[in-house]
Amino acid sequence: MLKSLGKIGLLVPAFAVGAAWLVVLRLKDVPVPLLVVYGLLLVGLVVGLLWPGVLGRLATRRRVLAFIGVPVGLGTLGLYLGVVYYVTDLPVLLALAATACLAWAAAAFLRGRRAAGGRSARSTRRAFLAGGAGLVLGVLSGLSVDRVERQRREVLARGEQERQAAVRAPGARRRIVDGAVRVFPIHTGDTVVTYGQFYGGLDGWEGLNGYLRTLVDKAQIAVPVYAYLIDHPRHGLMLVDTGVNGEQAHDHDGYYNHNRMVSRLLTQRDEYRLTPEQDLRVRLARLGYDAKEITTVFLTHVHDDHAGGLRYLPQATVVLDRRDWEHGTVYPYSFDLVKDNLSFPAFDSGAFGAFPDSQDHFGDGSLILLPTPGHSPGHMCVLLRLDAGNVLFMGDTLYTLPHLATDQVRQMTIGGADTTHQIESARRIQHLLASGPATVPLFAHDNTRYQSDLVVSAFAHGTPGKEGLRELRRYMEAVLTSGWRLRPGHTPRFVPPASGTGLGRVELR
Ligand SMILES: [Zn+2]
């Protein structure tokens, strides 16, 4: 009886670990049928080792190990190499294999001492063979550390060469200094997200449930990541957000907490796509600017796809809401070089429209910071006065133009008070846009025509002018009613990829 209880006690953690491993594999896109077969073998192995009799009269622990254990072991190794493996794992894998060989050698050696005659000689021979293999693997593990480091340095060096070539390519702009305030949208790569995380906030994508769904739901789309450059005649060069950096895209594992196992198991390796031309420094150079000239970054929030470029701006003052710094998801690698340059607004400039608090950053009304918590604890939006009107940088408060229809389209929210704050922030933004007919919203992830056609062309020279802003507002009113409902033809819907795998796309209907 007690023995059975002990076995059941072993069963529970074994199944928990197995289930977690299966979730990781699914997250890495391993097909469901393969996972079912593999999962059944795992169950057979655990049950067979604890109660061999269950698998049949002839089953013994030794046979279970040989006929199920070996395939499961090889399968696990294969799956690990196929979907989790990074080149940086090589020294670790070799060291593990060396340890296993040495343990085997020790066991064989002890057996040899206890046995007599021919069996003893055989065991001793095995001990020497296994021990030799263990030593060789150990030496290889040590040597591979260097080789792996060299390989990573080569990847980064190649990236740097491509970046330099992209900066030098013909067709770059020259900076124009004529006293105008300029704003340039900067497309710094794309990010792969689940459709539900992006658009499904009203369809049950909320709180913990939403996060679990992002682990297994494979309805994915790619959306752009935008930062914005502000060239201001009085206040200098500034950025709103900074996009992703090259390491996030090409050395994803190295970026996320420096090879911490949990983050590598739970993140997708190809979450970000960034071409050499989309590097923040290249984009700035192509517009006639240098990243070193940026004096201030307004960070709408600390998420990694907004903070990645901070690595290229060690000289800049980074303005962000203290609540995001203290309670948000901060990725240390993004902030390493700027953590001493942070500046937290006091939000003591009084009410601004529907916003109870605001920060008139320069004291001249040219740039107002507005708290919009919800997407993150201290999210903020930035309102900039242009010569022809205003632009409102949305960060992730609302991902796209259709998201302004808060009661029809909503991104995933954290749940509870955060969801309430998110909706409150959205209503305040609606109010601000409704009361300011010359104010246009600029989004960080808009994947509709609004961004790719209208914003990009209106801001091609940084100065949209009154007519440019009016054009954007006209389009906005063609998509949304004055009551913030979507007009027909603008409701997003997921279209699965034609081949069954890969990325889907968003259709507006
Ligand atoms: Zn975000």
mmCIF file of N, CA and C and ligand atoms in Angstrom, residues 301 303 305-306 375-376 379 396 399 445, ligand 1:
data_model
loop_
_atom_site.group_PDB
_atom_site.id
_atom_site.type_symbol
_atom_site.label_atom_id
_atom_site.label_comp_id
_atom_site.label_asym_id
_atom_site.label_seq_id
_atom_site.Cartn_x
_atom_site.Cartn_y
_atom_site.Cartn_z
ATOM 1 N N HIS A 301 6.541 52.693 -23.274
ATOM 2 C CA HIS A 301 6.555 51.668 -22.226
ATOM 3 C C HIS A 301 7.792 50.806 -22.417
ATOM 4 N N HIS A 303 8.338 47.546 -22.928
ATOM 5 C CA HIS A 303 8.355 46.266 -23.662
ATOM 6 C C HIS A 303 9.528 46.200 -24.647
ATOM 7 N N ASP A 305 9.999 45.284 -27.707
ATOM 8 C CA ASP A 305 9.951 45.754 -29.095
ATOM 9 C C ASP A 305 9.896 47.283 -29.179
ATOM 10 N N HIS A 306 9.937 47.955 -28.055
ATOM 11 C CA HIS A 306 9.984 49.419 -28.038
ATOM 12 C C HIS A 306 11.322 49.910 -27.482
ATOM 13 N N HIS A 375 -2.094 48.659 -21.010
ATOM 14 C CA HIS A 375 -1.253 47.703 -21.754
ATOM 15 C C HIS A 375 -0.037 47.330 -20.905
ATOM 16 N N SER A 376 0.481 48.314 -20.167
ATOM 17 C CA SER A 376 1.536 48.082 -19.184
ATOM 18 C C SER A 376 1.249 49.055 -18.033
ATOM 19 N N HIS A 379 2.191 52.860 -18.997
ATOM 20 C CA HIS A 379 2.233 53.238 -20.414
ATOM 21 C C HIS A 379 1.917 54.728 -20.539
ATOM 22 N N ASP A 396 1.579 51.338 -27.524
ATOM 23 C CA ASP A 396 0.737 50.144 -27.652
ATOM 24 C C ASP A 396 -0.628 50.325 -26.991
ATOM 25 N N TYR A 399 -3.179 49.318 -30.926
ATOM 26 C CA TYR A 399 -2.192 48.877 -31.914
ATOM 27 C C TYR A 399 -2.387 49.503 -33.296
ATOM 28 N N HIS A 445 2.188 49.691 -34.327
ATOM 29 C CA HIS A 445 2.064 48.381 -34.995
ATOM 30 C C HIS A 445 0.941 48.350 -36.029
HETATM 31 ZN ZN ZN B 1 3.853 46.568 -25.613
#
